[in-house]
Coordinates of C-alpha atoms in Angstrom, one line a residue:
Chain Z
M1 CA 0.0 0.0 0.0
S2 CA 1.1 3.5 -0.7
T3 CA 1.7 5.7 2.3
S4 CA 1.0 8.8 0.2
E5 CA -2.5 10.1 0.1
K6 CA -4.4 10.5 -3.1
P7 CA -5.9 13.9 -4.0
R8 CA -9.4 14.4 -2.6
P9 CA -12.2 16.4 -4.3
H10 CA -12.5 20.0 -3.2
E11 CA -16.2 20.1 -2.8
T12 CA -18.2 23.2 -3.6
E13 CA -21.8 24.1 -3.3
E14 CA -22.2 23.2 -6.9
S15 CA -20.6 19.8 -6.7
R16 CA -21.8 18.6 -3.3
P17 CA -24.8 16.6 -4.7
Y18 CA -22.4 14.8 -7.0
W19 CA -20.1 13.6 -4.2
R20 CA -23.1 12.8 -1.9
G21 CA -24.4 10.7 -4.7
A22 CA -21.1 9.0 -5.2
E23 CA -21.1 7.9 -1.5
R24 CA -24.3 6.0 -2.1
G25 CA -23.2 4.6 -5.5
A26 CA -25.4 7.0 -7.6
L27 CA -24.0 8.9 -10.5
M28 CA -25.8 12.3 -10.2
I29 CA -26.0 14.7 -13.2
Q30 CA -27.0 18.3 -12.9
R31 CA -30.1 19.4 -14.9
C32 CA -31.4 22.8 -15.7
A33 CA -34.6 23.3 -13.9
H34 CA -35.9 25.6 -16.6
C35 CA -35.0 24.0 -20.0
G36 CA -34.0 20.5 -18.8
K37 CA -30.6 20.4 -20.4
L38 CA -28.2 18.1 -18.6
R39 CA -24.8 19.4 -17.8
H40 CA -21.7 17.7 -16.5
Y41 CA -19.5 18.8 -14.9
P42 CA -21.8 20.8 -12.6
R43 CA -21.7 24.5 -12.9
L44 CA -23.6 27.7 -12.0
V45 CA -25.5 28.6 -15.1
C46 CA -27.2 26.7 -18.0
D47 CA -25.3 27.5 -21.2
N48 CA -28.5 27.0 -23.2
C49 CA -31.1 29.2 -21.4
H50 CA -28.8 30.9 -18.7
S51 CA -31.1 29.9 -15.9
L52 CA -29.5 29.7 -12.5
E53 CA -32.0 27.1 -11.2
S54 CA -31.0 23.4 -11.3
D55 CA -31.8 20.1 -9.9
W56 CA -30.3 16.6 -10.2
V57 CA -31.1 13.3 -11.9
E58 CA -29.5 9.9 -11.4
A59 CA -27.8 8.6 -14.5
S60 CA -27.9 5.0 -15.8
R61 CA -24.1 4.6 -15.5
R62 CA -24.2 2.9 -18.9
G63 CA -22.2 4.2 -21.8
T64 CA -19.6 3.6 -24.4
L65 CA -15.9 4.2 -24.6
H66 CA -15.0 7.5 -26.3
S67 CA -11.2 7.5 -25.6
W68 CA -8.7 6.6 -23.0
T69 CA -5.1 6.7 -21.8
V70 CA -3.1 4.2 -19.8
A71 CA -1.1 5.9 -17.1
H72 CA 2.3 4.3 -16.8
H73 CA 4.2 7.1 -15.0
A74 CA 2.8 8.2 -11.6
F75 CA 2.7 12.0 -11.5
H76 CA 1.5 11.9 -7.9
P77 CA 2.9 9.7 -5.2
G78 CA -0.6 8.7 -4.3
F79 CA -0.8 6.7 -7.5
A80 CA 2.6 5.1 -7.4
Q81 CA 1.1 1.7 -6.4
D82 CA -1.7 1.9 -9.0
V83 CA 0.3 2.3 -12.3
P84 CA -0.4 1.1 -14.9
Y85 CA -4.1 2.2 -14.8
V86 CA -6.6 3.1 -17.5
L87 CA -8.4 6.4 -17.5
A88 CA -11.4 6.2 -19.8
T89 CA -13.6 8.9 -21.3
I90 CA -17.1 7.6 -21.5
D91 CA -20.1 8.8 -23.6
L92 CA -22.9 8.2 -21.1
E93 CA -26.3 7.2 -22.4
E94 CA -27.7 10.5 -21.1
G95 CA -25.5 12.5 -23.6
V96 CA -22.8 13.8 -21.3
R97 CA -19.3 12.4 -20.7
A98 CA -17.7 11.1 -17.7
L99 CA -14.1 10.3 -16.8
G100 CA -13.4 7.1 -14.8
I101 CA -10.9 4.4 -14.0
L102 CA -11.5 1.5 -16.5
D103 CA -11.1 -1.8 -14.7
A104 CA -9.5 -3.5 -17.7
P105 CA -6.0 -4.9 -18.3
A106 CA -3.6 -2.1 -19.1
D107 CA -2.2 -4.1 -22.1
G108 CA -5.6 -5.2 -23.3
K109 CA -7.2 -4.2 -26.7
L110 CA -9.7 -1.4 -26.4
A111 CA -11.8 0.2 -29.1
P112 CA -14.1 3.2 -29.2
G113 CA -17.7 2.3 -28.9
A114 CA -17.2 -0.6 -26.5
A115 CA -20.1 -0.8 -24.0
V116 CA -19.2 0.0 -20.4
T117 CA -21.0 0.2 -17.1
G118 CA -20.0 2.4 -14.2
R119 CA -19.9 1.9 -10.4
F120 CA -18.5 4.0 -7.6
E121 CA -15.7 2.4 -5.5
R122 CA -14.8 3.6 -2.0
R123 CA -11.1 4.1 -1.6
G124 CA -9.2 3.5 1.7
D125 CA -9.5 7.2 2.5
G126 CA -13.3 7.1 2.2
V127 CA -13.6 8.9 -1.1
S128 CA -15.9 7.2 -3.7
V129 CA -14.6 7.5 -7.2
L130 CA -16.1 6.4 -10.5
H131 CA -14.9 3.2 -12.1
F132 CA -16.1 1.6 -15.3
F133 CA -15.9 -2.0 -16.6
L134 CA -16.4 -3.4 -20.0
A135 CA -19.9 -4.7 -20.2
R136 CA -18.9 -7.9 -22.0
Q137 CA -16.6 -8.8 -19.1
G138 CA -18.9 -8.1 -16.2
P139 CA -17.7 -6.8 -12.9
R140 CA -16.8 -10.1 -11.4
L141 CA -14.0 -10.8 -13.8
V142 CA -12.0 -7.7 -12.7
K143 CA -12.8 -7.9 -9.0
G144 CA -9.9 -10.1 -8.5
D145 CA -7.5 -7.5 -9.9
D146 CA -8.4 -4.9 -7.4
Q147 CA -5.4 -3.8 -5.5
C148 CA -7.0 -2.9 -2.1
Chain J
M1 CA -10.0 48.3 -38.7
S2 CA -7.6 45.4 -39.2
L3 CA -4.5 44.9 -37.0
S4 CA -2.5 43.7 -40.1
G5 CA 0.7 45.6 -40.4
K6 CA 0.1 47.9 -37.5
A7 CA 2.7 46.4 -35.1
A8 CA 6.2 45.1 -35.5
I9 CA 8.4 42.9 -33.3
T10 CA 11.3 45.2 -32.9
G11 CA 13.2 43.5 -30.1
I12 CA 13.9 39.9 -29.1
G13 CA 15.9 38.5 -26.2
E14 CA 16.5 35.2 -24.5
T15 CA 18.8 33.7 -21.9
D16 CA 20.6 30.5 -22.1
Y17 CA 18.2 27.6 -21.7
V18 CA 19.3 25.2 -19.0
R19 CA 18.1 22.8 -16.3
G20 CA 18.9 23.6 -12.7
S21 CA 19.4 27.4 -13.0
T22 CA 20.4 29.2 -9.8
K23 CA 18.7 32.4 -11.0
S24 CA 15.2 33.4 -9.9
A25 CA 12.4 33.5 -12.4
F26 CA 12.3 37.3 -12.1
R27 CA 16.0 37.6 -12.8
L28 CA 15.6 35.5 -15.9
Q29 CA 12.7 37.7 -17.0
V30 CA 14.8 40.8 -16.5
E31 CA 17.9 39.5 -18.3
A32 CA 15.8 38.5 -21.3
S33 CA 13.9 41.8 -21.2
L34 CA 17.1 43.9 -21.1
K35 CA 18.4 41.9 -24.1
A36 CA 15.2 42.5 -26.1
I37 CA 15.2 46.2 -25.3
E38 CA 18.8 46.5 -26.3
D39 CA 18.1 44.5 -29.5
A40 CA 15.4 47.0 -30.4
G41 CA 17.8 49.9 -29.9
L42 CA 15.7 51.3 -27.0
T43 CA 16.4 51.9 -23.3
P44 CA 14.2 50.4 -20.5
K45 CA 12.7 53.9 -19.9
D46 CA 11.2 53.8 -23.4
I47 CA 8.9 51.0 -22.5
D48 CA 5.3 52.2 -22.0
G49 CA 3.4 49.0 -22.1
I50 CA 4.0 45.6 -20.3
I51 CA 2.2 42.3 -20.6
P52 CA 3.9 39.7 -18.3
I53 CA 3.6 36.0 -19.4
G54 CA 2.7 33.0 -17.3
I55 CA 1.9 32.3 -13.7
T56 CA 5.6 32.9 -12.8
G57 CA 5.5 36.3 -14.6
A58 CA 6.3 39.2 -12.3
P59 CA 3.6 41.9 -12.3
A60 CA 4.2 45.0 -14.5
E61 CA 4.8 47.1 -11.4
E62 CA 8.0 45.2 -10.8
F63 CA 9.4 46.2 -14.1
V64 CA 8.3 49.8 -13.6
T65 CA 10.1 49.9 -10.3
N66 CA 13.3 48.2 -11.5
F67 CA 13.5 50.0 -14.9
G68 CA 12.5 53.4 -13.6
I69 CA 9.6 53.7 -16.1
G70 CA 8.0 57.0 -15.6
D71 CA 4.7 56.7 -17.4
L72 CA 3.5 53.2 -18.1
R73 CA 0.4 53.6 -20.2
Y74 CA -0.7 50.0 -20.7
S75 CA -0.6 46.7 -18.9
A76 CA -2.6 43.5 -19.3
V77 CA -2.4 39.8 -18.7
T78 CA -3.3 37.1 -21.2
P79 CA -3.9 33.9 -19.3
L80 CA -3.9 31.3 -22.1
G81 CA -1.1 29.1 -20.9
G82 CA 1.3 28.3 -23.8
A83 CA -0.8 30.5 -26.1
S84 CA -0.3 33.5 -23.8
G85 CA 2.7 34.9 -25.7
I86 CA 0.9 35.3 -29.0
A87 CA -2.3 36.5 -27.3
A88 CA 0.0 39.1 -25.7
V89 CA 1.3 40.2 -29.0
Q90 CA -2.3 40.6 -30.2
S91 CA -3.1 42.6 -27.2
A92 CA 0.0 44.7 -27.7
A93 CA -0.8 45.3 -31.3
A94 CA -4.3 46.4 -30.5
A95 CA -3.1 48.8 -27.8
I96 CA -0.5 50.2 -30.2
A97 CA -3.0 50.5 -33.1
A98 CA -5.4 52.4 -30.7
G99 CA -2.6 54.9 -29.9
I100 CA -2.5 53.9 -26.2
C101 CA 1.3 53.2 -26.2
N102 CA 4.3 52.8 -28.4
H103 CA 6.6 50.1 -27.1
V104 CA 5.2 47.1 -25.3
L105 CA 7.5 44.7 -23.4
I106 CA 6.4 41.1 -23.2
P107 CA 8.7 39.4 -20.6
S108 CA 8.7 35.7 -19.6
G109 CA 10.9 33.5 -17.6
R110 CA 10.7 30.6 -15.3
N111 CA 12.8 28.5 -13.0
V112 CA 10.9 25.3 -12.7
S113 CA 13.9 23.4 -11.3
A114 CA 13.3 25.4 -8.1
G115 CA 9.6 24.9 -7.9
A116 CA 6.7 22.5 -8.3
R117 CA 6.5 20.4 -11.5
A118 CA 3.7 20.9 -14.1
G119 CA 1.5 18.2 -12.7
V120 CA 1.2 20.0 -9.4
R121 CA 1.3 23.6 -10.7
I122 CA -1.8 23.3 -13.0
H123 CA -4.1 22.3 -10.2
Q124 CA -3.6 25.6 -8.5
M125 CA -4.8 27.5 -11.6
P126 CA -8.4 28.7 -11.8
Q127 CA -8.9 27.5 -15.4
F128 CA -8.3 23.9 -14.2
H129 CA -10.8 24.0 -11.4
L130 CA -13.2 21.5 -13.0
V131 CA -10.4 19.1 -13.8
T132 CA -9.0 19.5 -10.3
E133 CA -12.3 18.7 -8.7
Y134 CA -13.5 15.8 -10.9
E135 CA -10.4 14.3 -12.6
Y136 CA -7.5 14.9 -10.3
P137 CA -8.9 12.5 -7.6
L138 CA -9.1 9.8 -10.3
G139 CA -5.4 10.0 -11.1
A140 CA -5.6 12.4 -14.1
I141 CA -2.8 14.6 -12.7
A142 CA -0.5 15.9 -15.4
P143 CA -0.9 17.5 -18.9
A144 CA 0.3 14.2 -20.5
Q145 CA -2.6 12.3 -18.9
L146 CA -5.1 15.0 -19.7
Y147 CA -4.1 15.4 -23.4
A148 CA -3.4 11.7 -24.1
P149 CA -7.1 10.9 -24.8
M150 CA -7.1 13.5 -27.6
A151 CA -4.2 11.7 -29.2
R152 CA -5.7 8.3 -28.7
R153 CA -9.0 9.4 -30.2
H154 CA -7.1 10.8 -33.2
M155 CA -5.3 7.5 -33.6
E156 CA -8.5 5.5 -33.4
L157 CA -10.4 7.7 -35.8
Y158 CA -7.7 8.3 -38.4
G159 CA -5.1 5.6 -38.0
T160 CA -2.4 8.0 -36.8
R161 CA 0.6 6.1 -35.5
S162 CA 3.2 6.5 -32.8
R163 CA 5.9 6.4 -35.5
Q164 CA 4.4 9.6 -37.0
F165 CA 4.7 11.2 -33.6
A166 CA 8.3 10.1 -33.6
E167 CA 8.9 12.1 -36.9
V168 CA 8.0 15.3 -35.0
A169 CA 10.3 14.5 -32.1
V170 CA 13.3 13.6 -34.4
A171 CA 12.9 16.8 -36.5
M172 CA 12.8 19.0 -33.3
R173 CA 15.9 17.3 -31.9
E174 CA 17.9 17.8 -35.1
H175 CA 17.1 21.5 -35.1
A176 CA 17.9 21.9 -31.4
I177 CA 21.4 20.4 -31.9
L178 CA 22.1 22.6 -34.9
H179 CA 20.7 25.7 -33.1
G180 CA 23.0 25.4 -30.1
N181 CA 21.0 27.2 -27.3
A182 CA 19.1 24.1 -26.4
V183 CA 18.8 21.8 -23.4
M184 CA 18.9 18.6 -25.4
K185 CA 22.2 17.9 -27.2
K186 CA 22.1 14.2 -28.1
P187 CA 20.6 13.0 -31.5
I188 CA 17.6 10.7 -31.4
T189 CA 16.2 8.3 -34.0
I190 CA 12.7 7.0 -34.7
E191 CA 13.7 3.8 -32.9
D192 CA 14.9 5.7 -29.9
H193 CA 11.5 7.3 -29.7
Q194 CA 9.8 3.9 -30.1
S195 CA 11.8 2.4 -27.3
S196 CA 11.5 5.3 -24.9
R197 CA 9.4 4.5 -21.9
M198 CA 5.6 4.9 -21.9
I199 CA 4.4 7.9 -19.8
A200 CA 0.7 8.2 -20.6
D201 CA -0.3 6.0 -23.5
P202 CA 0.1 6.9 -26.4
F203 CA 2.7 9.4 -25.2
R204 CA 6.2 8.1 -24.7
L205 CA 8.9 10.0 -23.0
L206 CA 10.1 11.4 -26.3
D207 CA 6.6 12.7 -27.1
C208 CA 6.8 15.0 -24.1
S209 CA 8.3 18.5 -23.8
L210 CA 11.0 19.5 -21.3
E211 CA 10.9 21.1 -17.9
S212 CA 13.6 23.8 -18.2
D213 CA 14.7 27.2 -17.0
G214 CA 15.3 30.4 -18.8
G215 CA 13.9 33.7 -20.0
A216 CA 12.5 35.1 -23.3
A217 CA 11.2 38.5 -24.1
L218 CA 9.8 40.6 -26.9
V219 CA 9.4 44.3 -27.7
V220 CA 6.4 45.1 -29.8
S221 CA 6.3 48.6 -31.4
A222 CA 4.2 50.7 -33.7
A223 CA 5.1 49.5 -37.3
E224 CA 5.6 53.1 -38.5
R225 CA 8.4 53.6 -36.0
A226 CA 10.0 50.2 -36.6
G227 CA 11.6 51.3 -39.9
D228 CA 13.8 53.8 -37.9
M229 CA 14.9 51.2 -35.3
R230 CA 17.9 48.9 -35.1
Q231 CA 16.6 45.7 -36.7
A232 CA 15.1 44.6 -40.0
K233 CA 11.3 45.2 -39.9
V234 CA 9.2 42.2 -39.0
V235 CA 5.5 43.1 -38.9
V236 CA 2.5 41.2 -37.5
A237 CA 0.6 40.5 -40.7
G238 CA -2.2 38.4 -39.1
I239 CA -2.9 37.4 -35.5
A240 CA -5.8 35.8 -33.6
E241 CA -6.6 33.7 -30.5
G242 CA -9.2 31.0 -30.3
H243 CA -10.8 29.1 -27.5
P244 CA -12.0 25.5 -28.0
D245 CA -15.5 24.3 -27.2
S246 CA -15.7 23.2 -23.5
P247 CA -12.5 25.1 -22.6
S248 CA -12.5 23.9 -19.0
S249 CA -12.7 20.2 -19.7
I250 CA -11.3 18.1 -22.5
T251 CA -13.5 15.2 -21.3
Q252 CA -16.7 17.1 -22.2
R253 CA -15.5 18.4 -25.5
A254 CA -17.7 17.2 -28.4
E255 CA -14.8 17.1 -30.9
M256 CA -11.8 16.1 -28.9
T257 CA -9.5 16.4 -31.9
R258 CA -10.2 20.1 -32.6
L259 CA -8.3 22.8 -30.7
G260 CA -8.9 26.5 -30.2
I261 CA -6.5 27.3 -33.0
A262 CA -9.1 25.9 -35.5
K263 CA -11.2 29.0 -34.8
A264 CA -8.2 31.4 -34.8
A265 CA -6.3 30.3 -37.9
P266 CA -8.9 31.3 -40.5
R267 CA -9.1 34.8 -39.0
A268 CA -5.3 35.2 -38.9
F269 CA -4.8 33.9 -42.5
A270 CA -7.6 36.2 -43.7
M271 CA -6.1 39.2 -41.9
A272 CA -2.7 38.5 -43.4
G273 CA -4.1 37.8 -46.9
V274 CA -2.1 34.6 -47.2
T275 CA -2.7 30.8 -47.1
P276 CA -0.8 28.0 -45.5
A277 CA 0.9 27.3 -48.8
D278 CA 2.6 30.7 -48.6
I279 CA 4.3 29.9 -45.2
Q280 CA 8.0 29.4 -45.4
V281 CA 8.9 28.7 -41.8
A282 CA 6.7 27.6 -38.9
E283 CA 7.3 27.6 -35.1
I284 CA 4.5 25.4 -33.8
Y285 CA 3.8 24.9 -30.1
D286 CA 4.9 21.5 -29.3
C287 CA 4.2 20.5 -25.7
F288 CA 3.6 17.1 -27.1
T289 CA 4.3 15.7 -30.6
Y290 CA 0.6 15.1 -31.2
I291 CA -0.3 18.7 -30.5
V292 CA 1.9 19.7 -33.5
I293 CA 0.0 17.3 -35.8
C294 CA -3.4 18.4 -34.6
Q295 CA -2.5 22.1 -35.1
L296 CA -1.2 21.5 -38.6
E297 CA -4.7 20.1 -39.4
D298 CA -6.6 22.8 -37.5
M299 CA -4.6 25.5 -39.4
G300 CA -5.4 23.9 -42.8
F301 CA -2.0 22.7 -43.8
C302 CA -3.7 19.4 -44.4
G303 CA -7.2 17.9 -43.8
K304 CA -8.4 16.6 -40.4
G305 CA -6.9 13.2 -39.9
E306 CA -4.1 13.7 -42.5
G307 CA -1.6 15.2 -40.0
G308 CA 0.2 12.0 -39.3
A309 CA 1.0 11.4 -42.9
F310 CA 1.8 15.1 -43.4
V311 CA 4.8 15.0 -41.0
E312 CA 6.4 11.9 -42.6
N313 CA 9.4 11.9 -44.8
G314 CA 11.1 14.9 -43.1
R315 CA 8.6 17.5 -44.2
L316 CA 9.1 19.4 -40.9
K317 CA 12.9 19.3 -41.1
L318 CA 15.2 21.9 -42.5
G319 CA 15.2 21.4 -46.3
G320 CA 11.7 19.9 -46.0
A321 CA 8.6 21.6 -47.4
L322 CA 7.6 23.2 -44.1
P323 CA 10.7 23.7 -41.8
T324 CA 9.2 23.7 -38.3
N325 CA 10.6 24.6 -34.9
T326 CA 14.0 25.6 -36.2
H327 CA 15.1 26.2 -32.6
G328 CA 14.1 22.7 -31.4
G329 CA 10.8 23.7 -29.8
L330 CA 9.6 22.8 -26.4
L331 CA 10.5 19.2 -27.2
S332 CA 14.2 19.8 -27.5
Q333 CA 15.2 23.4 -27.0
A334 CA 13.3 24.5 -23.8
H335 CA 9.9 24.9 -22.4
M336 CA 9.5 28.6 -22.5
L337 CA 5.7 28.7 -22.9
G338 CA 6.1 29.3 -26.6
M339 CA 7.8 32.6 -26.2
N340 CA 10.9 30.9 -27.7
H341 CA 8.8 30.1 -30.7
I342 CA 8.1 33.8 -31.3
V343 CA 11.7 34.8 -30.7
E344 CA 12.8 32.2 -33.2
L345 CA 10.3 33.2 -35.9
V346 CA 11.5 36.8 -35.7
R347 CA 15.1 35.7 -35.9
Q348 CA 14.4 33.6 -39.0
L349 CA 12.6 36.4 -40.7
R350 CA 15.4 38.8 -40.0
G351 CA 17.9 36.3 -41.5
Q352 CA 19.6 35.8 -38.2
G353 CA 18.8 32.1 -37.9
G354 CA 22.4 31.0 -38.1
A355 CA 22.8 27.2 -38.6
T356 CA 19.1 26.7 -38.8
Q357 CA 18.3 29.6 -41.1
V358 CA 15.6 28.8 -43.7
E359 CA 17.0 30.3 -46.9
G360 CA 15.1 33.5 -47.9
A361 CA 12.4 33.2 -45.3
R362 CA 10.2 36.3 -45.3
L363 CA 6.8 34.9 -44.2
G364 CA 6.2 32.6 -41.3
L365 CA 4.0 31.8 -38.4
A366 CA 4.2 30.9 -34.8
T367 CA 1.5 29.2 -32.8
G368 CA 0.6 28.8 -29.1
Y369 CA -1.4 26.1 -27.3
G370 CA -2.3 26.3 -23.7
D371 CA -4.3 25.0 -20.8
L372 CA -7.0 22.7 -22.1
G373 CA -6.9 23.7 -25.8
D374 CA -6.6 27.5 -26.0
G375 CA -4.9 28.5 -29.2
A376 CA -3.2 31.5 -30.8
I377 CA -1.5 32.1 -34.2
A378 CA 0.7 34.9 -35.4
I379 CA 1.7 35.3 -39.0
M380 CA 4.7 37.6 -39.5
Q381 CA 6.3 39.1 -42.5
R382 CA 9.7 40.8 -43.2
V383 CA 8.9 44.0 -45.0

């Protein structure tokens, strides 16, 4: 185990519902209360109708792979034990994107459009972060690879 | 009113580029600035506008105090990361054209050996706050990791290959060695690139720019005064900045392979009245090899997806069709936030390029790329 701590989210008023949702395993997406446009990451104003009013909806956590990188060099000591790890950009069914850790072999073949499902995983420091797994594999296959 | 031809780069200055400098960032900024002012044939008291570059840039007041400037008429900041330098030239040209001031100093300099590395620095910057909140905790820490998905997407959509990235790295290294004032001195081959360790797939070590120390500065003056000054007259023929869609998050960008310069380039070329085919030398911001390829497409040197093939067969090398980064760029000369690209372009257009001079170059461009895709382009001409 690494002795260095990983970075923690700096919660704001705008992001608090996202992180509270993460704690209970729900991927929460901000929605304009006036025109209904979904926006992620959360922010103050709707870029469509400029309303300041918003509410939140729970997303399906289903999506497809848009792009990715495999981190081989740890730029932060908190991730020194984790490399190599896959960071995946996901097109969610709801039409916004999410970045998450893809629980797939770092040397495996990936392709855009691959179906994925997300889940939040609670780290040792109590922070819940978004992971994805390839839908064709299922979550059980990668469970054994978890490092902590 | 068009800015074309209204301003000239009348002074350039840079320090030696090194790693592990013992000089402070401000001292490096001052040394480069004094060289640029001297190069222009001016004295520090002639400066009446200042646009400091980068988060390590000392505020204008520091230069007023140290140079004894009696009447500073213009100051601004242009926070576009590596596109800040060209955005500053645009701001200077606009202020000069409006008659606000005559000689604008654009100082830059950094000592990163003494401070935090890029992966830590960026998360203190306000333009990265969404990345810092949602992506940093996942382990998306450094620019290499944030930009790599753009390159991967390009590879998957268009078949771009790592060996094409290598073509960029090898050309920059050759130029750096010829140029002389460069951090990297050892030749590299395509195979060296291919066997360099993976940092953030698809970026290998030799796809990544340097962390280095030094200073670079410009003096921008009214074009009508430049003819009476010390150096050959190099005017700003076309200039523009452009901001990408979703500028605060690459993850959320609809078209991940399109940078801010795609919006700026048509404006700059139209302002200058030239096309990419007219460009004789290019100094293209190269924080990563892929970013060069993407900008070449976004500026219209080739179609989207054709950039990988475009850089093959030595096209970017001296003697190639588009000699690029004749100083070695951020990849092999120094990471000076692209200010070194502007300095080098002016040197080339004056005919002071030394061992990397492009024969007869009179029209060229420099670009900047910064933060999460901000872009800027300056087309300059010897007149």
